[in-house]
CSV table of C-alpha atoms in Angstrom, one decimal:
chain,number,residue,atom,x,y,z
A,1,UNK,CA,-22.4,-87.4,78.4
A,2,UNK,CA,-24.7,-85.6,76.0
A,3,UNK,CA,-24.9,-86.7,72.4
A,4,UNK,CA,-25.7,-84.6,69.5
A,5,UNK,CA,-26.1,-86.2,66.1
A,6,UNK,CA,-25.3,-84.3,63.2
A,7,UNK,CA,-28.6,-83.7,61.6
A,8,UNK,CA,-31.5,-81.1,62.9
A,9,UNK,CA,-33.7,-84.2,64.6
A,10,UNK,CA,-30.8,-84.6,67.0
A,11,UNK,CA,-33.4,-84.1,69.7
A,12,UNK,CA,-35.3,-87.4,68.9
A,13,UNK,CA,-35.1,-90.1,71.7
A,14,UNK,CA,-32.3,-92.3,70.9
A,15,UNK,CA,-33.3,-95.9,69.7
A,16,UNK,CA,-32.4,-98.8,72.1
A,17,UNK,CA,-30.3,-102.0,70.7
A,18,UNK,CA,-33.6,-103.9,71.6
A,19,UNK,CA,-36.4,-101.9,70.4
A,20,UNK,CA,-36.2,-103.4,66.9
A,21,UNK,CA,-34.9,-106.7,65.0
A,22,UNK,CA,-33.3,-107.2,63.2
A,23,UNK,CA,-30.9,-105.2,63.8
A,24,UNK,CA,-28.5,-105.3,60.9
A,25,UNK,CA,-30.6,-106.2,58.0
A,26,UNK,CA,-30.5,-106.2,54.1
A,27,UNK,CA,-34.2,-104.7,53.0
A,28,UNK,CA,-37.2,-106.7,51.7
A,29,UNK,CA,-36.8,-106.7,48.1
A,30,UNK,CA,-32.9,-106.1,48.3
A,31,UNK,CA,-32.9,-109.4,46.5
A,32,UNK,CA,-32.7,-107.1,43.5
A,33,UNK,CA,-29.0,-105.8,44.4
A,34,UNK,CA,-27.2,-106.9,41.7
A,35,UNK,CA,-23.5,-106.8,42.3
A,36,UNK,CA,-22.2,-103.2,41.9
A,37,UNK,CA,-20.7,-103.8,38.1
A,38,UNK,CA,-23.9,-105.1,37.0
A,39,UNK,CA,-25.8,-102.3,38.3
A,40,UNK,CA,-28.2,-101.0,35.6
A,41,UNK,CA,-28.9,-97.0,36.1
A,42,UNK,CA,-31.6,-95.2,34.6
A,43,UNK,CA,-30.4,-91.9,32.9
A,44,UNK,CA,-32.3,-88.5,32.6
A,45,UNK,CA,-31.5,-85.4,30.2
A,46,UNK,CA,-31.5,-82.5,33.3
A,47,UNK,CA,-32.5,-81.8,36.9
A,48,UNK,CA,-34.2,-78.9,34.9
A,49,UNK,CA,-36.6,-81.2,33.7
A,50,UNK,CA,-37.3,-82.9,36.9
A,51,UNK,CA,-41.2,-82.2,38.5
A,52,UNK,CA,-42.6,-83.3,41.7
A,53,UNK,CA,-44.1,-86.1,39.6
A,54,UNK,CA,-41.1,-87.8,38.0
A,55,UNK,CA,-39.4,-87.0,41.4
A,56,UNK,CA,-42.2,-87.9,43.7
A,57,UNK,CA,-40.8,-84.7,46.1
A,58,UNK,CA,-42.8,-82.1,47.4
A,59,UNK,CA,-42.7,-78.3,45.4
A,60,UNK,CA,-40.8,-77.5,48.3
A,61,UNK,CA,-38.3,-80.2,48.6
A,62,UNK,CA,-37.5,-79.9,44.6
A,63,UNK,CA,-37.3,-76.1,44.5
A,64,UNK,CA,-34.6,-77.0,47.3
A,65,UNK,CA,-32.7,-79.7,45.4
A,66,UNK,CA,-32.3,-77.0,42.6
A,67,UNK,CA,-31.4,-74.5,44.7
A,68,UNK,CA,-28.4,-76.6,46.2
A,69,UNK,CA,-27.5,-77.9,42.6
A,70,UNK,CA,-27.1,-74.2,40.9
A,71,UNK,CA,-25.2,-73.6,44.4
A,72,UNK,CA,-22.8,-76.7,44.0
A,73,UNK,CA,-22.1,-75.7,40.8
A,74,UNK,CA,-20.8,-72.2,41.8
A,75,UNK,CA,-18.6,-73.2,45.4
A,76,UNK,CA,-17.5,-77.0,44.1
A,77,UNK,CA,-15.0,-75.2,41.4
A,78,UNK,CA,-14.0,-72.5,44.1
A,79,UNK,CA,-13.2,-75.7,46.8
A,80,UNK,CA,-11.2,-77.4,44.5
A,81,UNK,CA,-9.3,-75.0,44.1
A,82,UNK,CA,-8.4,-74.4,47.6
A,83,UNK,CA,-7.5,-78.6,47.7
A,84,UNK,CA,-4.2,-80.3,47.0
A,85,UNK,CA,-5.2,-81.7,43.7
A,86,UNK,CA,-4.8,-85.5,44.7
A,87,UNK,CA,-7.8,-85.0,47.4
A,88,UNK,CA,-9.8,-83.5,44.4
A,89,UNK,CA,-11.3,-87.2,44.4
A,90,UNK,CA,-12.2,-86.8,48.0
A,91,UNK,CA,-14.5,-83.8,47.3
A,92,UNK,CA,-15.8,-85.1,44.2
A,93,UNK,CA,-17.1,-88.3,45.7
A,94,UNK,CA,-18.8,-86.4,48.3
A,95,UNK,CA,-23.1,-86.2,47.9
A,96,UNK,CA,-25.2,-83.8,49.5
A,97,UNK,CA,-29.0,-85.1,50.6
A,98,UNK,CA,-31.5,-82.8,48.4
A,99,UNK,CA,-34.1,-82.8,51.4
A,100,UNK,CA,-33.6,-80.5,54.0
A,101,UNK,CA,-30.4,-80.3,56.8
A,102,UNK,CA,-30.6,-84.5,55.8
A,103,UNK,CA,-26.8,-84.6,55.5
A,104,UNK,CA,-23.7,-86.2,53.5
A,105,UNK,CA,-22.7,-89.6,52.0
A,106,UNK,CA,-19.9,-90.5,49.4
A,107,UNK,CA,-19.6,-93.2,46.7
A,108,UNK,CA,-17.2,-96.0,47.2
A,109,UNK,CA,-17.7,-98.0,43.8
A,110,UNK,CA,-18.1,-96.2,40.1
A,111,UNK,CA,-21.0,-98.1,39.6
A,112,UNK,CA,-22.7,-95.8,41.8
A,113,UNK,CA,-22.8,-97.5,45.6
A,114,UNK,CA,-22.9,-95.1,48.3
A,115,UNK,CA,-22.7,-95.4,51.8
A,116,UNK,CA,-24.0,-92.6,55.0
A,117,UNK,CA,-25.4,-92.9,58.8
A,118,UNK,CA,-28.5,-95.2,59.1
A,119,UNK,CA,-30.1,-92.0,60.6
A,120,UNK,CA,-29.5,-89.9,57.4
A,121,UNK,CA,-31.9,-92.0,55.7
A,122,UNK,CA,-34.4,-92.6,58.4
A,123,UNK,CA,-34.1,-91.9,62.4
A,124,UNK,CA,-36.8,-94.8,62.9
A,125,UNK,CA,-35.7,-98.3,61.6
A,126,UNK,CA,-39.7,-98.8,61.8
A,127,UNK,CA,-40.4,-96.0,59.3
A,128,UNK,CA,-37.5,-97.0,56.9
A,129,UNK,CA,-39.5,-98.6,53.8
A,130,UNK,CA,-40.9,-95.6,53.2
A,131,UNK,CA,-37.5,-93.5,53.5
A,132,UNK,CA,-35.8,-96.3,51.1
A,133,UNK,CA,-35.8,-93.5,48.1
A,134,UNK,CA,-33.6,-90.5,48.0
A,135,UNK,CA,-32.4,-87.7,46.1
A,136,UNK,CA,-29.0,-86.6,46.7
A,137,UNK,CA,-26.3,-84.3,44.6
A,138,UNK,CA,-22.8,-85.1,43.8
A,139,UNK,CA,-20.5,-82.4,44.5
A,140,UNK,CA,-20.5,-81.6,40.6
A,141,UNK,CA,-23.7,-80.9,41.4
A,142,UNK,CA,-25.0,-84.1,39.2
A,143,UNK,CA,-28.1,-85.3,40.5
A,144,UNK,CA,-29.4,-88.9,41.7
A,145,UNK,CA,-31.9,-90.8,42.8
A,146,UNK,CA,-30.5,-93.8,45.2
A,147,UNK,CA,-32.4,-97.2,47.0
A,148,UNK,CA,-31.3,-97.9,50.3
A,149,UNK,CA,-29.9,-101.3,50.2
A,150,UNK,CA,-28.9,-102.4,53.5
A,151,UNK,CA,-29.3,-100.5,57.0
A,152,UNK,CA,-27.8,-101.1,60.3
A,153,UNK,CA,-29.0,-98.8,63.3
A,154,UNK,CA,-26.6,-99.9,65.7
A,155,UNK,CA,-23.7,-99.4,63.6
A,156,UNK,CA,-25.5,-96.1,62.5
A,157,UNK,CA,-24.5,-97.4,58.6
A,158,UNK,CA,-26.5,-97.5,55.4
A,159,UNK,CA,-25.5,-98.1,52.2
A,160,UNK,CA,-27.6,-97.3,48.9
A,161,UNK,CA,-27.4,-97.8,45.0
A,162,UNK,CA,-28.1,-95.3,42.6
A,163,UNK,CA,-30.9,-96.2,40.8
A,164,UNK,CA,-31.4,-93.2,38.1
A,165,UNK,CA,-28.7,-90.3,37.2
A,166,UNK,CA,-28.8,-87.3,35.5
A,167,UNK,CA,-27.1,-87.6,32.4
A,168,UNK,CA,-23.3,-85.9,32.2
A,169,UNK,CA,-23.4,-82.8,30.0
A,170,UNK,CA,-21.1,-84.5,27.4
A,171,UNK,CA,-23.6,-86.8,26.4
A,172,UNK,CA,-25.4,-85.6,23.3
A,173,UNK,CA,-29.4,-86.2,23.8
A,174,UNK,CA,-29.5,-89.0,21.2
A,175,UNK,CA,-26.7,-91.0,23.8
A,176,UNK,CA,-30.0,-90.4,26.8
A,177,UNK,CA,-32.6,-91.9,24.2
A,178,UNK,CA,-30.5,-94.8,23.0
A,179,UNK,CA,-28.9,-95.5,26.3
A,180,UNK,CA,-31.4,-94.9,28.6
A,181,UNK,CA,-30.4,-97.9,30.8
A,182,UNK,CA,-26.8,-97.6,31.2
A,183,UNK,CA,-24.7,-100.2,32.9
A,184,UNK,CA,-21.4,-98.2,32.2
A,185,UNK,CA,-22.1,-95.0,33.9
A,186,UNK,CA,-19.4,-94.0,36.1
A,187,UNK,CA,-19.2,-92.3,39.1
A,188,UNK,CA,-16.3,-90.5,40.9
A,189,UNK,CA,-15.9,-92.6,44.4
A,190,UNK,CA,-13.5,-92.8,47.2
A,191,UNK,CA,-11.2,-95.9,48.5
A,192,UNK,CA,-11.3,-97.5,51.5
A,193,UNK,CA,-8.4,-97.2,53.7
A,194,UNK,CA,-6.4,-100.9,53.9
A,195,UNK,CA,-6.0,-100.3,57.5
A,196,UNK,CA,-7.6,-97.9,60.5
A,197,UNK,CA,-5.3,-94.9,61.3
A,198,UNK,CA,-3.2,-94.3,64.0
A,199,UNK,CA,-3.6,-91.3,66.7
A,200,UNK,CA,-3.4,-88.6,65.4
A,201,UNK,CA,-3.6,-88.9,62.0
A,202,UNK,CA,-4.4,-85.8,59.8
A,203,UNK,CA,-7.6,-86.1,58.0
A,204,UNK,CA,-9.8,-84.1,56.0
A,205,UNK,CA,-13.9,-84.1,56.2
A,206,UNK,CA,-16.1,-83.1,53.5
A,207,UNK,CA,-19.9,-82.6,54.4
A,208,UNK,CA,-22.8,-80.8,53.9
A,209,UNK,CA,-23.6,-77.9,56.8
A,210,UNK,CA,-27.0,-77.0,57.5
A,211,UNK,CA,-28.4,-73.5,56.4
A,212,UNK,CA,-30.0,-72.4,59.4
A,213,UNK,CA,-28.4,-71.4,63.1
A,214,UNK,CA,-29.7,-73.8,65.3
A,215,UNK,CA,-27.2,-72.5,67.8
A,216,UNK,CA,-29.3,-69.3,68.3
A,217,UNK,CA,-32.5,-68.7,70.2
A,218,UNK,CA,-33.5,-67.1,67.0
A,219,UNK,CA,-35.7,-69.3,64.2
A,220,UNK,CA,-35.1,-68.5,61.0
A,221,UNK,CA,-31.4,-67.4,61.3
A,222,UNK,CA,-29.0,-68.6,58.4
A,223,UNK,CA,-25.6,-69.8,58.6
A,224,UNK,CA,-24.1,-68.3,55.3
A,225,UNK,CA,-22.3,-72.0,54.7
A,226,UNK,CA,-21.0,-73.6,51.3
A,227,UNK,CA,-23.7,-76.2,50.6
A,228,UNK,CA,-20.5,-78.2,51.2
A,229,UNK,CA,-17.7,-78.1,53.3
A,230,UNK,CA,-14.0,-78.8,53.5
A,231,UNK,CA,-12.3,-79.1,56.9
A,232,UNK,CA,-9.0,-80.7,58.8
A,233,UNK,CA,-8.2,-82.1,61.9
A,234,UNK,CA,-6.9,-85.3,63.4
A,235,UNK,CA,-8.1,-88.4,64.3
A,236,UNK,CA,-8.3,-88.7,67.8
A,237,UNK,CA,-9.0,-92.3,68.6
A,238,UNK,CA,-11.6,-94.8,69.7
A,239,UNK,CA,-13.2,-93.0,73.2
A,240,UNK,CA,-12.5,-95.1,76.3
A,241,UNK,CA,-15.0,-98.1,76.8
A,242,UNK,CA,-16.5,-97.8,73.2
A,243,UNK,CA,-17.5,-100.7,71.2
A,244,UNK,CA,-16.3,-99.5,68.0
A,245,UNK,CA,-19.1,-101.7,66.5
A,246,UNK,CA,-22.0,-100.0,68.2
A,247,UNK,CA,-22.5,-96.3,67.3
A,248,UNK,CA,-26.6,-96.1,68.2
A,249,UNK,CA,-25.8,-93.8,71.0
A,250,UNK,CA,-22.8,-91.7,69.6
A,251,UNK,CA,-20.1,-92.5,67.3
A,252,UNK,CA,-17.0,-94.9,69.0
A,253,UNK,CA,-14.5,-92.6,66.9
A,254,UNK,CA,-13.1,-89.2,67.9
A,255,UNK,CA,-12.1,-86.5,65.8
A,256,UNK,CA,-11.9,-82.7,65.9
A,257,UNK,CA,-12.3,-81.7,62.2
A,258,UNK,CA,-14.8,-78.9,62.1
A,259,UNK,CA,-18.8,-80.0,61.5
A,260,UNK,CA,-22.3,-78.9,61.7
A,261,UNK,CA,-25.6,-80.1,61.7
A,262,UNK,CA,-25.6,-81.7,58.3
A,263,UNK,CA,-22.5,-83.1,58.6
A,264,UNK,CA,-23.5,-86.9,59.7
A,265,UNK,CA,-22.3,-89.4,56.6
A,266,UNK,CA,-19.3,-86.6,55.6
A,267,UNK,CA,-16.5,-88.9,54.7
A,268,UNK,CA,-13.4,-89.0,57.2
A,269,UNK,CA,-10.3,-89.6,55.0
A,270,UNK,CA,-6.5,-89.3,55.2
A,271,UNK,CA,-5.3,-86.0,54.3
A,272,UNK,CA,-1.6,-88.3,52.7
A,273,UNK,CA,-3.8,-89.9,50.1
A,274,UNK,CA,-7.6,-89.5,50.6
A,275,UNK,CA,-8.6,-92.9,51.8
A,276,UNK,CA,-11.7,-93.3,54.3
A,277,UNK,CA,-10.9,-94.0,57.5
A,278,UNK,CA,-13.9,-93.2,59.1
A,279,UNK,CA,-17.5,-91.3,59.0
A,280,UNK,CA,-18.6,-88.3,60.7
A,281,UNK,CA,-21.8,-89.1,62.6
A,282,UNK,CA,-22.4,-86.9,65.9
A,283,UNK,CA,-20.8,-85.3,68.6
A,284,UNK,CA,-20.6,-84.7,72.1
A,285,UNK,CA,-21.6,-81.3,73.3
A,286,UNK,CA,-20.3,-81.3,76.5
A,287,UNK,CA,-16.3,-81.9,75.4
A,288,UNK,CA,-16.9,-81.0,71.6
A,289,UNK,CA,-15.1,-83.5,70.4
A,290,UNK,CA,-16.5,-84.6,67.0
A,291,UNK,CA,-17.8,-88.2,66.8
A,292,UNK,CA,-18.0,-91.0,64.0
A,293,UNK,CA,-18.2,-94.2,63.0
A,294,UNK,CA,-14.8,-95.9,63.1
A,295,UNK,CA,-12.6,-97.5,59.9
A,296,UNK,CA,-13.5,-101.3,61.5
A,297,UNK,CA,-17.4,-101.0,62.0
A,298,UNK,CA,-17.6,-99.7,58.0
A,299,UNK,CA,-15.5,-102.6,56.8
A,300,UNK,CA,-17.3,-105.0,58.7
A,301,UNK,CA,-20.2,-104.0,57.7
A,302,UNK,CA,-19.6,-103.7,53.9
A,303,UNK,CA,-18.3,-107.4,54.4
A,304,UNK,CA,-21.7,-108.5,55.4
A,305,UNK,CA,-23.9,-106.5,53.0
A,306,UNK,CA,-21.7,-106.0,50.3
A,307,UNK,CA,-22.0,-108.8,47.4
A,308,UNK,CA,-19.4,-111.4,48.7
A,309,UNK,CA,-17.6,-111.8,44.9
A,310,UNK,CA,-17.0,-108.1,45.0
A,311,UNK,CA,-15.8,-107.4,48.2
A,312,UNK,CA,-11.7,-108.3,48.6
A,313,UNK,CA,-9.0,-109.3,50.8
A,314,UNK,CA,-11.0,-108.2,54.2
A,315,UNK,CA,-8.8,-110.4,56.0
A,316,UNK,CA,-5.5,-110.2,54.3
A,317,UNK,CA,-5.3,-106.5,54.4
A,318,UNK,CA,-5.8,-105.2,51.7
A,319,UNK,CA,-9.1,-104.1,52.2
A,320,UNK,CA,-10.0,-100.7,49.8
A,321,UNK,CA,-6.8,-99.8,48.8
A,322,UNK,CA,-6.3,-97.6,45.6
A,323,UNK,CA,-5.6,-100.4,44.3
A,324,UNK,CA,-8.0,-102.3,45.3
A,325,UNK,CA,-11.2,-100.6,46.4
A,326,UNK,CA,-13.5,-102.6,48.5
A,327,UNK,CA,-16.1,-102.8,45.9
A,328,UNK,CA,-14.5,-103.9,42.5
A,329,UNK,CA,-15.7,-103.4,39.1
């Protein structure tokens, strides 16, 4: 079986359960994750004011954040309108990463908690302090800058906290100066499904496809894709003999909504109501059945990392129901 993750390193040698330790681990200096409703978030006027300084991205890498943002900003209105307006949330809660072909993640709390494949925000657990900062874009096209909290290879999970947010536009400019450390800013975010789906199940996958055709022999060749992407399909199952907890390999979940490189941390969510079920993460190229990681290894996870006052009813089964969402307020 060949495995294709859904980012453009999928040609890097997988990583063996034993070639680092821990393997699930919260990140020196995580001691500073406050629970999610304490959260205090830095605020900035515009992405228009950003520079590689304040940003600490390359010329490059910013020009391209822009780029996607002025994009966003055009196709997000356009997809919502092709959406049944109670999955508006599922699009809106959807980030892009700013770097290039880096992929997708979605919020799951308002107070800005995100979650996405480890290897989204670094394929080598050995270089991840350095990878602990990113830039990514709502769907809105709002930008942020998020700290990688917690990051578990063999799951193929991370989860991150928005540390600084570009202010909304209906904030006047005296609100940014007064309120630059805002513990109230909100965030649009997605609920966890209260139980995994059965075969089958219609879903809908919103993620971020690369730009560039790495299908053809050709370099250079673009894809002409929406920064990001709605899709449907089904859920499909767990694949025979897969531990549903280890997804280092390939993801233990099947689908067959359509992805692309970029794709890997694109939410999974039921097309009745928009809860997550599962992530996108990779796919196999021999059968072309998409991949991901499956409804149980995200919940268990969050119960580990998550802060244990804030996470609810993991055992009694209500676990991120609309009602309540696996990260409270």
């Amino acid at each position: 079986m060949a495995t294709r993750r859904s980012t453009r390193n999928w040609s890097q040698k997988s990583l063996q359960p034993n070639d680092f330790a821990p393997i699930s681990k919260k990140l020196p200096g995580s001691s500073d994750y406050t629970p999610p409703y304490q959260s205090r978030i830095s605020l900035f006027p515009s992405s228009l004011g950003l520079s590689t300084k304040s940003t600490g991205l390359s010329k490059r890498d910013l020009m391209l954040l822009l780029k996607k943002q002025r994009l966003l900003k055009i196709s997000t209105p356009e997809a919502l309108r092709s959406l049944d307006s109670h999955l508006n949330h599922t699009l809106l809660a959807t980030l892009v990463f700013a770097q290039s072909e880096a992929g997708t993640a979605f919020c799951i709390s308002s107070t800005g908690v995100l979650i996405t494949c480890s290897h989204c925000v670094s394929e080598d657990p050995s270089e991840l302090e350095e990878n602990r900062i990113k830039w990514l874009l709502f769907a809105s096209g709002r930008a942020v800058q998020a700290k990688c909290i917690a990051y578990d290879h063999i799951r193929d999970l991370a989860l991150l906290r928005i540390i600084s947010a570009e202010q909304e536009p209906t904030s006047t400019s005296s609100n940014i100066s007064n309120n630059h450390q805002n513990p109230s800013s909100s965030f649009p975010f997605l609920p966890i499904a209260s139980t995994s789906p059965k075969k089958n199940t219609q879903m809908v996958c919103i993620g971020h496809p690369g730009d560039e055709d790495l299908e053809t022999s050709k370099s250079g060749v673009k894809t002409n894709y929406d920064v990001i992407h709605v899709s449907y399909g089904r859920y499909r199952g767990i694949a025979e003999g897969a531990d549903v907890q280890d997804n280092s390999e390939i993801g233990a979940l099947m689908h067959d909504c359509w992805t692309y490189w970029g794709h890997s941390g694109a939410p999974l969510c039921m097309r009745k109501d928009g809860s997550v079920v599962g992530m996108h993460s990779s796919w196999d190229d021999e059968t072309g059945m998409r991949r991901g990681v499956a409804w149980e290894a995200i919940v268990e996870f969050l119960r580990e990392h998550g802060d244990p006052h804030v996470i609810h009813g993991v055992d009694g089964g209500t676990v991120g129901s609309r009602e309540t969402p696996i990260l409270l307020e």
